Coordinates of C-alpha atoms and ligand atoms in Angstrom, one line a residue:
M144 CA -0.2 -11.7 2.0
S145 CA -0.2 -8.4 -0.5
T146 CA -3.2 -5.7 -1.1
T147 CA -4.5 -6.9 -4.9
E148 CA -3.7 -11.0 -3.6
T149 CA -6.2 -10.7 -0.7
A150 CA -8.6 -9.1 -3.3
V151 CA -8.7 -13.0 -3.9
T152 CA -11.5 -15.5 -3.5
E153 CA -12.3 -19.2 -3.9
R154 CA -15.6 -17.0 -5.4
D155 CA -14.0 -15.2 -7.7
E156 CA -14.0 -15.9 -11.4
S157 CA -13.6 -13.1 -13.4
L158 CA -12.0 -9.8 -12.9
T159 CA -13.6 -6.4 -14.2
S160 CA -11.7 -3.6 -15.8
V161 CA -12.5 -1.1 -14.8
N162 CA -11.7 3.2 -16.4
P163 CA -9.5 4.7 -13.3
A164 CA -11.5 8.1 -14.7
T165 CA -15.1 6.7 -15.2
G166 CA -15.8 4.5 -12.9
E167 CA -17.0 2.5 -16.4
T168 CA -16.6 -1.0 -16.7
L169 CA -13.6 -2.1 -19.8
A170 CA -13.8 -6.1 -20.3
T171 CA -14.6 -8.7 -17.7
Y172 CA -12.3 -11.8 -18.5
R173 CA -11.8 -15.3 -16.2
I174 CA -9.4 -15.7 -13.7
D175 CA -6.8 -18.2 -14.2
D176 CA -7.1 -20.9 -11.7
E177 CA -3.7 -22.5 -10.5
D178 CA -4.3 -25.5 -13.3
A179 CA -4.6 -22.9 -16.2
V180 CA -1.6 -21.2 -14.7
R181 CA 0.5 -24.6 -15.5
A182 CA -1.5 -24.8 -19.0
A183 CA -0.4 -22.3 -19.8
V184 CA 3.2 -22.6 -19.3
A185 CA 3.4 -26.2 -20.2
K186 CA 2.2 -24.8 -23.9
A187 CA 5.2 -22.1 -23.2
R188 CA 7.4 -25.2 -22.7
T189 CA 5.9 -27.0 -25.9
A190 CA 7.1 -23.7 -27.7
A191 CA 10.4 -23.2 -26.3
A192 CA 11.8 -26.4 -27.8
T193 CA 10.9 -24.4 -31.7
W194 CA 11.0 -20.7 -30.8
G195 CA 14.2 -21.8 -28.6
T196 CA 16.8 -23.2 -32.0
L197 CA 15.3 -20.9 -34.1
T198 CA 18.9 -18.8 -35.6
Y199 CA 18.7 -14.4 -34.8
D200 CA 17.8 -13.5 -37.4
E201 CA 14.9 -15.4 -37.3
R202 CA 13.8 -14.7 -34.1
K203 CA 15.1 -10.8 -35.3
K204 CA 12.2 -11.3 -37.9
Y205 CA 9.3 -12.7 -36.1
L206 CA 10.4 -9.9 -33.6
L207 CA 10.2 -7.0 -36.3
R208 CA 6.8 -7.7 -37.9
W209 CA 5.6 -7.0 -33.9
T210 CA 7.0 -3.6 -34.1
S211 CA 5.0 -3.7 -37.5
K212 CA 1.4 -5.5 -36.0
L213 CA 2.2 -2.7 -32.8
V214 CA 2.7 0.1 -35.2
E215 CA -0.6 -1.0 -37.8
K216 CA -3.4 -1.0 -34.0
S217 CA -1.6 2.3 -32.1
D218 CA -4.5 4.2 -32.1
A219 CA -6.2 1.1 -30.4
L220 CA -3.4 0.2 -27.9
C221 CA -2.8 4.6 -27.3
E222 CA -7.2 4.7 -26.3
L223 CA -7.2 1.0 -24.5
I224 CA -4.0 2.2 -22.0
H225 CA -5.6 6.0 -22.0
A226 CA -9.3 4.4 -20.5
E227 CA -7.4 1.2 -18.6
N228 CA -4.8 3.3 -17.3
G229 CA -5.6 6.5 -17.4
K230 CA -2.5 8.2 -19.1
P231 CA -3.5 11.3 -21.9
R232 CA -3.8 9.7 -25.0
D233 CA -0.2 11.5 -26.1
D234 CA 2.0 9.6 -22.9
A235 CA 0.8 6.6 -24.3
F236 CA 2.2 7.1 -27.7
L237 CA 5.9 7.7 -26.2
E238 CA 5.3 4.7 -24.1
L239 CA 4.4 2.4 -27.2
M240 CA 7.8 4.0 -29.4
L241 CA 9.8 3.3 -26.6
A242 CA 9.0 -0.1 -26.3
L243 CA 8.8 -0.5 -29.7
E244 CA 12.7 1.0 -29.8
H245 CA 13.5 -1.8 -26.9
I246 CA 11.2 -4.2 -29.1
S247 CA 13.8 -3.9 -31.6
W248 CA 16.7 -2.7 -30.2
A249 CA 16.8 -6.4 -28.9
A250 CA 16.4 -7.8 -31.5
K251 CA 19.2 -6.4 -33.3
N252 CA 21.5 -7.2 -30.4
A253 CA 20.8 -10.4 -28.9
E254 CA 23.7 -12.3 -31.9
K255 CA 25.6 -9.4 -30.7
V256 CA 25.3 -9.9 -27.0
L257 CA 24.7 -13.6 -27.1
K258 CA 26.7 -15.2 -29.5
A259 CA 30.6 -17.9 -29.0
K260 CA 33.4 -16.6 -27.8
K261 CA 35.9 -18.5 -26.7
V262 CA 38.2 -17.2 -24.3
S263 CA 41.7 -17.7 -23.7
P264 CA 42.7 -20.9 -21.7
G265 CA 45.0 -20.3 -19.7
A266 CA 48.9 -21.1 -19.5
L267 CA 48.4 -24.1 -18.0
M268 CA 45.3 -25.4 -20.3
A269 CA 47.2 -24.2 -23.4
N270 CA 45.7 -27.7 -24.8
F271 CA 42.1 -26.5 -24.0
S272 CA 39.9 -24.7 -26.4
A273 CA 37.7 -22.6 -24.5
H274 CA 34.0 -22.0 -25.2
L275 CA 31.2 -19.8 -23.1
E276 CA 27.8 -20.0 -25.0
Q277 CA 24.7 -18.3 -23.1
R278 CA 22.0 -20.8 -24.0
P279 CA 18.1 -19.5 -23.0
L280 CA 16.2 -20.4 -19.9
G281 CA 13.2 -21.7 -21.5
V282 CA 9.7 -20.7 -20.1
I283 CA 9.9 -17.1 -18.1
G284 CA 7.3 -16.2 -15.7
V285 CA 6.5 -12.1 -16.0
I286 CA 4.5 -11.1 -13.8
G287 CA 4.1 -7.1 -14.6
P288 CA 3.1 -3.4 -12.6
W289 CA 0.2 -1.8 -14.4
N290 CA 1.7 2.5 -14.4
Y291 CA 3.5 1.5 -17.2
P292 CA 1.9 -0.9 -18.2
V293 CA 3.4 -1.2 -22.0
Y294 CA 6.9 -0.7 -21.9
T295 CA 7.6 -2.1 -18.2
P296 CA 6.6 -5.4 -18.7
N297 CA 8.2 -5.5 -22.4
G298 CA 12.4 -4.0 -20.7
S299 CA 12.0 -9.0 -19.3
I300 CA 9.4 -9.8 -22.8
A301 CA 11.1 -7.9 -24.9
Y302 CA 14.7 -9.1 -23.8
A303 CA 13.5 -13.1 -22.9
L304 CA 12.2 -13.6 -26.4
A305 CA 15.0 -12.0 -27.5
A306 CA 17.4 -14.8 -25.9
G307 CA 15.2 -17.5 -26.5
N308 CA 12.7 -17.9 -24.1
T309 CA 9.3 -17.5 -24.4
V310 CA 7.2 -15.7 -21.9
V311 CA 4.1 -16.2 -19.9
F312 CA 2.9 -13.0 -18.7
K313 CA 0.6 -12.0 -16.4
P314 CA -0.4 -8.3 -16.3
S315 CA -1.4 -6.0 -14.0
E316 CA -5.3 -6.4 -12.4
F317 CA -5.6 -2.7 -13.2
S318 CA -4.2 -3.3 -17.0
T319 CA -5.1 -6.9 -17.9
G320 CA -6.9 -5.9 -21.5
I321 CA -4.0 -3.2 -21.9
G322 CA -1.2 -7.0 -21.0
N323 CA -3.7 -9.3 -23.3
F324 CA -3.9 -7.1 -26.5
F325 CA 0.1 -6.4 -26.3
A326 CA 0.5 -10.6 -26.8
A327 CA -1.7 -11.2 -29.4
A328 CA -0.5 -8.3 -31.2
F329 CA 2.8 -11.2 -30.8
A330 CA 0.7 -13.5 -32.5
E331 CA -1.4 -11.8 -35.1
A332 CA 2.0 -10.9 -36.5
N333 CA 3.1 -14.2 -36.8
P334 CA 0.9 -16.8 -36.9
E335 CA 2.6 -19.3 -37.7
L336 CA 4.3 -19.6 -34.9
P337 CA 3.3 -21.6 -32.6
D338 CA 0.5 -21.1 -30.2
G339 CA 2.6 -20.3 -26.5
V340 CA 5.6 -18.2 -27.4
F341 CA 3.9 -15.2 -25.7
T342 CA 0.9 -16.1 -24.1
T343 CA -1.2 -14.1 -20.9
V344 CA -2.6 -16.2 -18.3
N345 CA -4.9 -13.2 -16.1
G346 CA -6.1 -12.9 -12.2
Y347 CA -4.7 -10.1 -9.4
G348 CA -2.0 -11.6 -6.6
A349 CA -2.9 -15.1 -5.9
T350 CA -2.3 -15.6 -10.4
G351 CA 0.8 -14.7 -10.5
A352 CA 2.4 -16.4 -7.5
A353 CA 0.6 -19.8 -8.9
L354 CA 2.7 -18.9 -12.2
V355 CA 5.6 -18.4 -9.0
R356 CA 4.8 -22.0 -8.4
A357 CA 4.4 -23.6 -12.3
G358 CA 8.2 -24.5 -13.5
V359 CA 9.1 -21.5 -15.2
D360 CA 12.7 -21.3 -15.2
K361 CA 12.7 -17.6 -13.8
I362 CA 10.6 -15.3 -12.7
A363 CA 10.6 -11.8 -14.3
F364 CA 9.0 -9.9 -12.1
T365 CA 8.1 -5.9 -11.5
G366 CA 5.5 -4.2 -9.1
S367 CA 6.4 -3.1 -5.3
T368 CA 9.4 -3.9 -2.8
A369 CA 6.4 -5.4 -0.9
T370 CA 5.8 -8.1 -3.8
G371 CA 8.7 -8.3 -4.4
K372 CA 9.5 -9.9 -1.4
K373 CA 7.2 -13.1 -0.9
I374 CA 8.3 -14.0 -5.1
M375 CA 11.6 -14.2 -4.0
A376 CA 10.3 -16.2 -1.4
A377 CA 7.9 -17.9 -2.9
A378 CA 10.5 -18.7 -6.0
A379 CA 13.6 -19.5 -3.5
E380 CA 11.5 -23.5 -2.8
T381 CA 12.5 -24.0 -5.9
L382 CA 15.5 -22.1 -7.0
T383 CA 14.1 -20.7 -9.4
P384 CA 16.1 -17.0 -10.8
V385 CA 14.1 -14.0 -9.5
L386 CA 14.9 -10.4 -10.9
L387 CA 12.9 -8.1 -9.4
E388 CA 12.4 -4.6 -10.9
C389 CA 10.6 -2.9 -7.5
G390 CA 9.9 0.6 -6.0
G391 CA 12.2 3.7 -5.8
K392 CA 12.2 6.6 -4.1
D393 CA 14.9 8.8 -7.2
A394 CA 16.5 12.3 -5.7
V395 CA 17.0 14.9 -8.3
I396 CA 20.5 17.1 -6.8
V397 CA 20.4 21.1 -7.9
A398 CA 23.6 22.0 -7.5
A399 CA 25.3 25.6 -6.9
D400 CA 26.4 25.4 -10.3
A401 CA 22.5 24.0 -12.2
D402 CA 21.1 25.7 -14.8
I403 CA 18.0 26.7 -12.6
K404 CA 15.0 26.7 -15.8
A405 CA 16.1 22.9 -17.3
A406 CA 16.2 22.0 -13.4
A407 CA 12.5 23.1 -12.4
D408 CA 11.4 21.5 -16.5
A409 CA 12.6 18.5 -14.7
V410 CA 11.6 18.6 -11.3
A411 CA 8.1 19.5 -12.5
W412 CA 8.0 17.4 -15.6
G413 CA 9.3 14.3 -13.4
A414 CA 7.4 14.6 -10.4
T415 CA 4.0 15.4 -12.0
A416 CA 3.7 13.2 -15.6
N417 CA 1.5 9.8 -15.3
S418 CA -0.2 11.5 -11.7
G419 CA 3.9 10.6 -10.4
Q420 CA 3.2 6.7 -10.8
T421 CA 6.7 6.7 -11.8
C422 CA 9.1 3.7 -10.5
A423 CA 11.8 6.6 -11.4
G424 CA 10.2 9.2 -11.5
V425 CA 10.9 12.5 -8.8
E426 CA 10.1 11.9 -5.4
R427 CA 13.0 14.2 -3.5
V428 CA 15.4 17.2 -4.4
Y429 CA 18.1 18.6 -2.7
V430 CA 19.0 22.2 -3.8
D431 CA 21.5 24.6 -3.8
R432 CA 21.1 27.2 -0.4
S433 CA 22.3 29.7 -2.9
I434 CA 20.3 29.1 -6.0
A435 CA 16.5 27.8 -4.0
D436 CA 14.7 30.3 -3.0
E437 CA 14.7 30.5 -7.7
F438 CA 14.7 27.3 -8.2
V439 CA 11.5 26.5 -5.9
A440 CA 9.4 29.8 -7.4
E441 CA 9.9 28.4 -10.6
V442 CA 8.9 24.9 -10.2
K443 CA 6.1 26.7 -8.2
R444 CA 5.7 28.6 -11.2
I445 CA 5.7 26.1 -13.5
L446 CA 3.6 23.2 -11.5
T447 CA 0.2 26.0 -11.4
E448 CA -0.1 25.5 -14.4
I449 CA -0.2 21.9 -15.0
K450 CA -3.7 20.0 -14.5
P451 CA -4.8 16.6 -14.0
G452 CA -8.2 15.3 -15.7
S453 CA -8.7 12.5 -18.6
D454 CA -9.3 15.3 -21.8
D455 CA -7.1 16.4 -24.2
K456 CA -5.8 19.4 -22.5
A457 CA -4.9 16.9 -19.3
S458 CA -0.7 16.9 -18.6
Y459 CA -1.5 13.3 -16.6
G460 CA -4.8 11.6 -15.2
P461 CA -6.5 9.8 -12.9
M462 CA -4.5 8.0 -10.5
T463 CA -4.7 4.6 -12.1
M464 CA -5.2 2.4 -8.3
P465 CA -7.4 3.7 -6.2
A466 CA -5.4 2.5 -2.7
Q467 CA -2.8 4.8 -4.2
I468 CA -4.4 7.7 -3.5
D469 CA -4.9 7.4 0.4
I470 CA -1.3 7.1 0.3
V471 CA -0.8 10.1 -1.0
R472 CA -2.6 11.4 1.0
R473 CA -1.6 10.2 4.4
H474 CA 3.0 11.0 2.3
I475 CA 1.5 14.8 2.1
E476 CA -0.1 15.3 5.7
D477 CA 3.2 13.2 7.0
A478 CA 5.0 16.3 5.5
L479 CA 2.7 18.7 7.0
K480 CA 3.5 17.4 10.1
N481 CA 6.8 17.5 10.1
G482 CA 8.9 20.8 9.7
G483 CA 7.0 20.7 5.9
K484 CA 5.9 23.6 4.3
A485 CA 3.4 23.0 1.1
V486 CA 4.0 25.6 -1.6
L487 CA 1.1 24.4 -4.2
G488 CA -1.4 22.5 -2.9
G489 CA -1.6 20.4 0.0
P490 CA -4.9 17.3 1.3
E491 CA -7.4 19.8 0.1
S492 CA -5.1 18.1 -4.1
V493 CA -6.7 14.6 -4.0
Q494 CA -10.1 15.3 -5.2
G495 CA -11.8 11.7 -5.9
P496 CA -9.9 10.0 -8.6
Y497 CA -7.3 12.7 -8.8
I498 CA -4.6 15.0 -7.5
A499 CA -3.6 18.0 -8.7
P500 CA 0.5 18.6 -8.3
V501 CA 1.7 20.0 -4.7
V502 CA 4.8 20.6 -3.5
I503 CA 6.1 20.6 -0.3
V504 CA 10.1 22.4 1.0
D505 CA 11.5 21.6 4.3
A506 CA 10.4 18.4 5.4
D507 CA 12.0 16.5 8.0
E508 CA 14.0 13.5 6.5
S509 CA 12.4 11.1 8.6
S510 CA 9.2 11.5 7.2
D511 CA 7.4 9.9 4.9
A512 CA 7.3 11.7 2.5
V513 CA 10.9 11.5 2.3
C514 CA 11.6 8.2 3.3
E515 CA 9.0 6.5 1.3
E516 CA 8.0 5.2 -2.6
T517 CA 5.1 8.1 -2.2
F518 CA 4.1 7.4 -6.0
G519 CA 1.3 10.5 -7.0
P520 CA 2.6 14.0 -8.7
T521 CA 3.8 14.9 -5.3
V522 CA 7.6 16.6 -4.5
T523 CA 9.6 17.4 -1.7
I524 CA 11.8 19.9 -1.5
K525 CA 15.0 20.7 0.1
T526 CA 17.6 23.5 0.8
V527 CA 21.1 21.9 1.2
N528 CA 24.4 23.8 2.2
G529 CA 26.8 22.2 -1.0
V530 CA 26.8 18.9 -2.8
D531 CA 28.0 16.5 0.3
E532 CA 24.9 17.2 1.2
A533 CA 22.8 16.7 -1.4
I534 CA 24.5 13.6 -2.6
K535 CA 24.7 12.0 1.8
L536 CA 21.2 12.8 1.7
T537 CA 19.9 11.5 -1.3
N538 CA 22.3 7.9 -0.9
N539 CA 20.9 8.2 2.4
N540 CA 17.9 5.7 1.5
K541 CA 16.7 1.9 2.1
Y542 CA 15.8 2.6 -2.5
G543 CA 17.9 3.4 -5.5
L544 CA 16.7 3.0 -8.3
G545 CA 17.0 6.1 -10.2
S546 CA 17.8 9.2 -9.7
A547 CA 19.3 12.4 -11.9
V548 CA 21.5 15.0 -11.3
Y549 CA 21.6 19.1 -12.3
S550 CA 25.2 20.3 -13.0
K551 CA 27.0 22.5 -15.8
K552 CA 30.3 21.6 -13.9
Q553 CA 30.3 19.0 -11.4
G554 CA 27.2 16.5 -13.1
L555 CA 29.1 12.9 -14.1
E556 CA 31.2 13.4 -10.9
I557 CA 28.6 14.2 -8.4
A558 CA 26.6 10.9 -10.7
R559 CA 29.0 8.6 -9.5
R560 CA 29.5 9.5 -6.0
L561 CA 25.5 8.3 -5.4
S562 CA 24.3 4.3 -4.7
V563 CA 22.0 4.2 -7.9
G564 CA 21.3 1.5 -11.0
C565 CA 21.1 4.2 -12.5
T566 CA 21.5 8.6 -13.1
S567 CA 20.6 10.9 -15.5
V568 CA 23.0 13.7 -15.9
N569 CA 20.8 17.2 -17.2
S570 CA 18.0 15.7 -18.0
V571 CA 15.7 13.0 -16.2
L572 CA 14.6 9.4 -16.6
G573 CA 17.0 10.0 -19.6
F574 CA 18.2 6.6 -18.4
A575 CA 15.6 4.8 -19.3
A576 CA 14.9 6.2 -23.4
I577 CA 17.8 4.0 -24.1
A578 CA 18.1 0.7 -25.1
A579 CA 21.8 -0.5 -24.9
L580 CA 21.7 1.3 -20.4
P581 CA 20.4 -1.3 -18.4
F582 CA 18.3 -0.7 -16.2
G583 CA 17.4 -1.8 -12.1
G584 CA 18.5 -0.6 -8.6
V585 CA 19.8 -1.1 -5.6
G586 CA 18.0 -1.7 -2.1
D587 CA 14.8 -2.3 -2.1
S588 CA 14.7 -1.5 -5.2
G589 CA 15.3 -4.5 -6.7
I590 CA 17.2 -7.0 -7.6
G591 CA 18.8 -7.5 -11.4
R592 CA 18.6 -5.4 -15.1
I593 CA 16.3 -5.3 -17.1
H594 CA 17.5 -3.6 -20.9
G595 CA 20.6 -3.5 -22.6
A596 CA 23.1 -6.0 -22.5
P597 CA 22.8 -7.0 -19.3
G598 CA 19.3 -7.0 -19.7
M599 CA 19.4 -9.8 -22.5
L600 CA 22.0 -11.7 -20.7
E601 CA 19.2 -12.4 -17.2
F602 CA 17.7 -15.1 -19.8
T603 CA 20.6 -17.0 -20.3
R604 CA 22.5 -19.3 -19.0
P605 CA 25.8 -19.4 -19.2
H606 CA 27.2 -23.1 -20.4
S607 CA 31.0 -23.3 -20.7
I608 CA 32.9 -26.4 -22.5
A609 CA 36.4 -27.4 -22.5
V610 CA 37.9 -29.1 -25.3
Q611 CA 41.0 -31.0 -25.3
R612 CA 42.4 -30.5 -28.2
F613 CA 45.5 -32.5 -27.8
T614 CA 47.2 -34.4 -24.9
I615 CA 50.6 -33.1 -23.5
P616 CA 52.8 -36.0 -22.4
G617 CA 53.2 -36.1 -18.9
M618 CA 51.1 -33.3 -18.0
A619 CA 48.5 -35.0 -17.6
L620 CA 46.2 -32.8 -15.0
L621 CA 43.9 -34.3 -14.2
S622 CA 44.0 -37.4 -14.6
Y623 CA 45.3 -40.3 -11.9
S624 CA 48.6 -41.0 -14.6
R625 CA 50.0 -37.8 -13.3
T626 CA 53.2 -37.9 -12.3
D627 CA 56.2 -37.7 -10.0
R628 CA 58.2 -35.1 -13.1
T629 CA 54.8 -33.8 -13.9
M630 CA 54.9 -32.5 -9.6
K631 CA 58.5 -30.8 -9.7
L632 CA 57.3 -29.1 -13.4
L633 CA 54.3 -27.3 -11.8
R634 CA 56.1 -26.4 -8.9
K635 CA 58.7 -24.2 -11.1
L636 CA 56.2 -22.7 -13.9
V637 CA 53.8 -21.6 -10.3
P638 CA 56.8 -18.7 -9.0
F639 CA 57.6 -18.3 -12.1
L640 CA 53.2 -17.7 -13.1
H641 CA 52.3 -15.7 -10.2
G642 CA 54.9 -15.3 -7.5
R643 CA 56.6 -12.2 -9.4
H644 CA 55.0 -9.3 -8.4
K645 CA 56.1 -8.1 -5.3
Ligands
NAD833 P1 2.5 -5.2 -7.0 O1 3.4 -4.6 -6.6 O2 1.0 -4.7 -5.9 O3 1.5 -5.7 -7.8 C1 2.7 -5.8 -9.7 C2 2.5 -7.5 -10.3 O4 2.4 -8.2 -9.1 C3 0.8 -7.7 -10.1 O5 1.3 -7.8 -11.3 C4 0.5 -7.7 -9.2 O6 -0.6 -9.1 -9.3 C5 1.8 -8.9 -9.5 N1 0.8 -9.5 -7.7 C6 0.3 -9.4 -6.6 N2 1.1 -10.2 -5.4 C7 1.7 -11.1 -5.8 C8 2.3 -12.9 -5.1 N3 2.1 -12.4 -4.4 N4 1.9 -13.6 -6.5 C9 2.9 -13.3 -7.5 N5 2.2 -11.3 -8.2 C10 1.7 -10.7 -7.8 O7 3.3 -3.4 -7.5 P2 1.6 -2.3 -8.6 O8 0.8 -2.0 -7.7 O9 1.4 -2.7 -9.9 O10 3.1 -1.7 -9.4 C11 3.4 -0.3 -8.3 C12 4.9 -0.6 -7.9 O11 5.7 -1.1 -9.1 C13 5.7 0.7 -7.9 O12 6.0 0.5 -6.7 C14 7.2 0.9 -8.5 O13 7.8 2.0 -8.8 C15 6.6 -0.6 -9.2 N6 7.9 0.1 -10.1 C16 8.5 -0.9 -10.7 C17 9.6 -0.5 -11.7 C18 10.6 -0.5 -11.8 O14 10.4 -0.3 -13.3 N7 12.2 0.2 -10.6 C19 9.3 0.1 -13.3 C20 7.7 -0.1 -12.6 C21 6.6 0.2 -11.0

């Protein structure tokens, strides 16, 4: 049971959404139990019969109307994101802007990615035409986290919808209001669509677990690796396919030829923006010895000015999930016990819901702050002797989500040697803002991809259709009427086709 799942007892009937900065109650939601989840999936299944048979152009129209509705309501949505998640209003707007880019890309590119293709039948099956067609899966269960409560689940929702599926979304218990706002905007933009194209179910982990068991055609999960493993185990019982977008421990490599100021600026922002609660945020840095002192001094200089808070001047907000605060404190203490030196902040930086930036240099590579996901506004920096050592240490981690490389001349070359799903060269997180690029990781960071064409294909199944256009006398390979003459011919043909490569 996850921490969130244990929070549910049979007596729990409602979920209270709380402002993480003030503790103020924002709203109360009824928890959807097993029956309610099954009813939502049944409604989505009925709606899929309509939505799944629309043309790509029709679905594009509905999805783009949704983007316009979200733009129209952006002030209210950003205010809600600020209140329920804690992030600054500007960051909320940037998150919404990226989600809009993805909805728009999915709507406009679904046909190109998914349209039926004719493929070559090959010489031995030349009397056939071969058709590769992508079909929607049906109903997708999306289970989301709270850190980017719009952008992150949208990576599954928009692409699943564009591919012709309906969606039942279980937002995080820490961002229930935002998730419901997002789905309501779709319904409001498209009143003529049947109820159930995109709806939510609300609750803690138990509601998510009920969605996994509810007969959906795929589960698209974003959240922690521990929960991802439970979901995969539960989904195995019904062979329900899963897409898992889990945690990360992203490294930045700063090579000897890096633009030091640009690298420091990116690391400072990538490590602390959104209070460090970013799956592909900067958690570790490997910097070349020749520039290490200058780089560390510059990161420290920038972060000394950066303050968390909830006012309009704050650079980032409170920790959204109270339980994470103890993990961040423990990682800082562990790093300091294991050879690390705090050049900015320390355990005292953890003050209530806010954590001020913490920079630790040369912590042992086995400490939790280097191995485990910290998910706070902290960063470890290690001095290395060249690119090979940096690559080795970057790859020596169970996670493999994102990464970044700062180098004027060898950025792409270094990027290609990293065991991760995504890399930004001379930027951090650039890959997450380019809709055509798939996003996801390897190892404990998950299975499958959101975004781009691979992210669209995740929500379809290939349907292969072979059409026999005419028969070739004596070449009935798939029949008992096959003759000895055919076999003699094949024995001559096969060495010609496949046996000439010496
Ligand atoms: P979490 O795993 O605690 O919860 C995620 C969701 O799963 C929530 O909606 C929760 O209610 C639900 N859930 C919990 N137990 C469940 C169960 N047994 N069955 C089904 N659903 C269950 O994660 P979180 O704290 O909300 O999010 C933070 C984590 O998400 C971090 O590890 C972060 O790296 C990761 N994340 C990954 C990506 C990515 O794209 N790879 C993006 C954002 C966040």
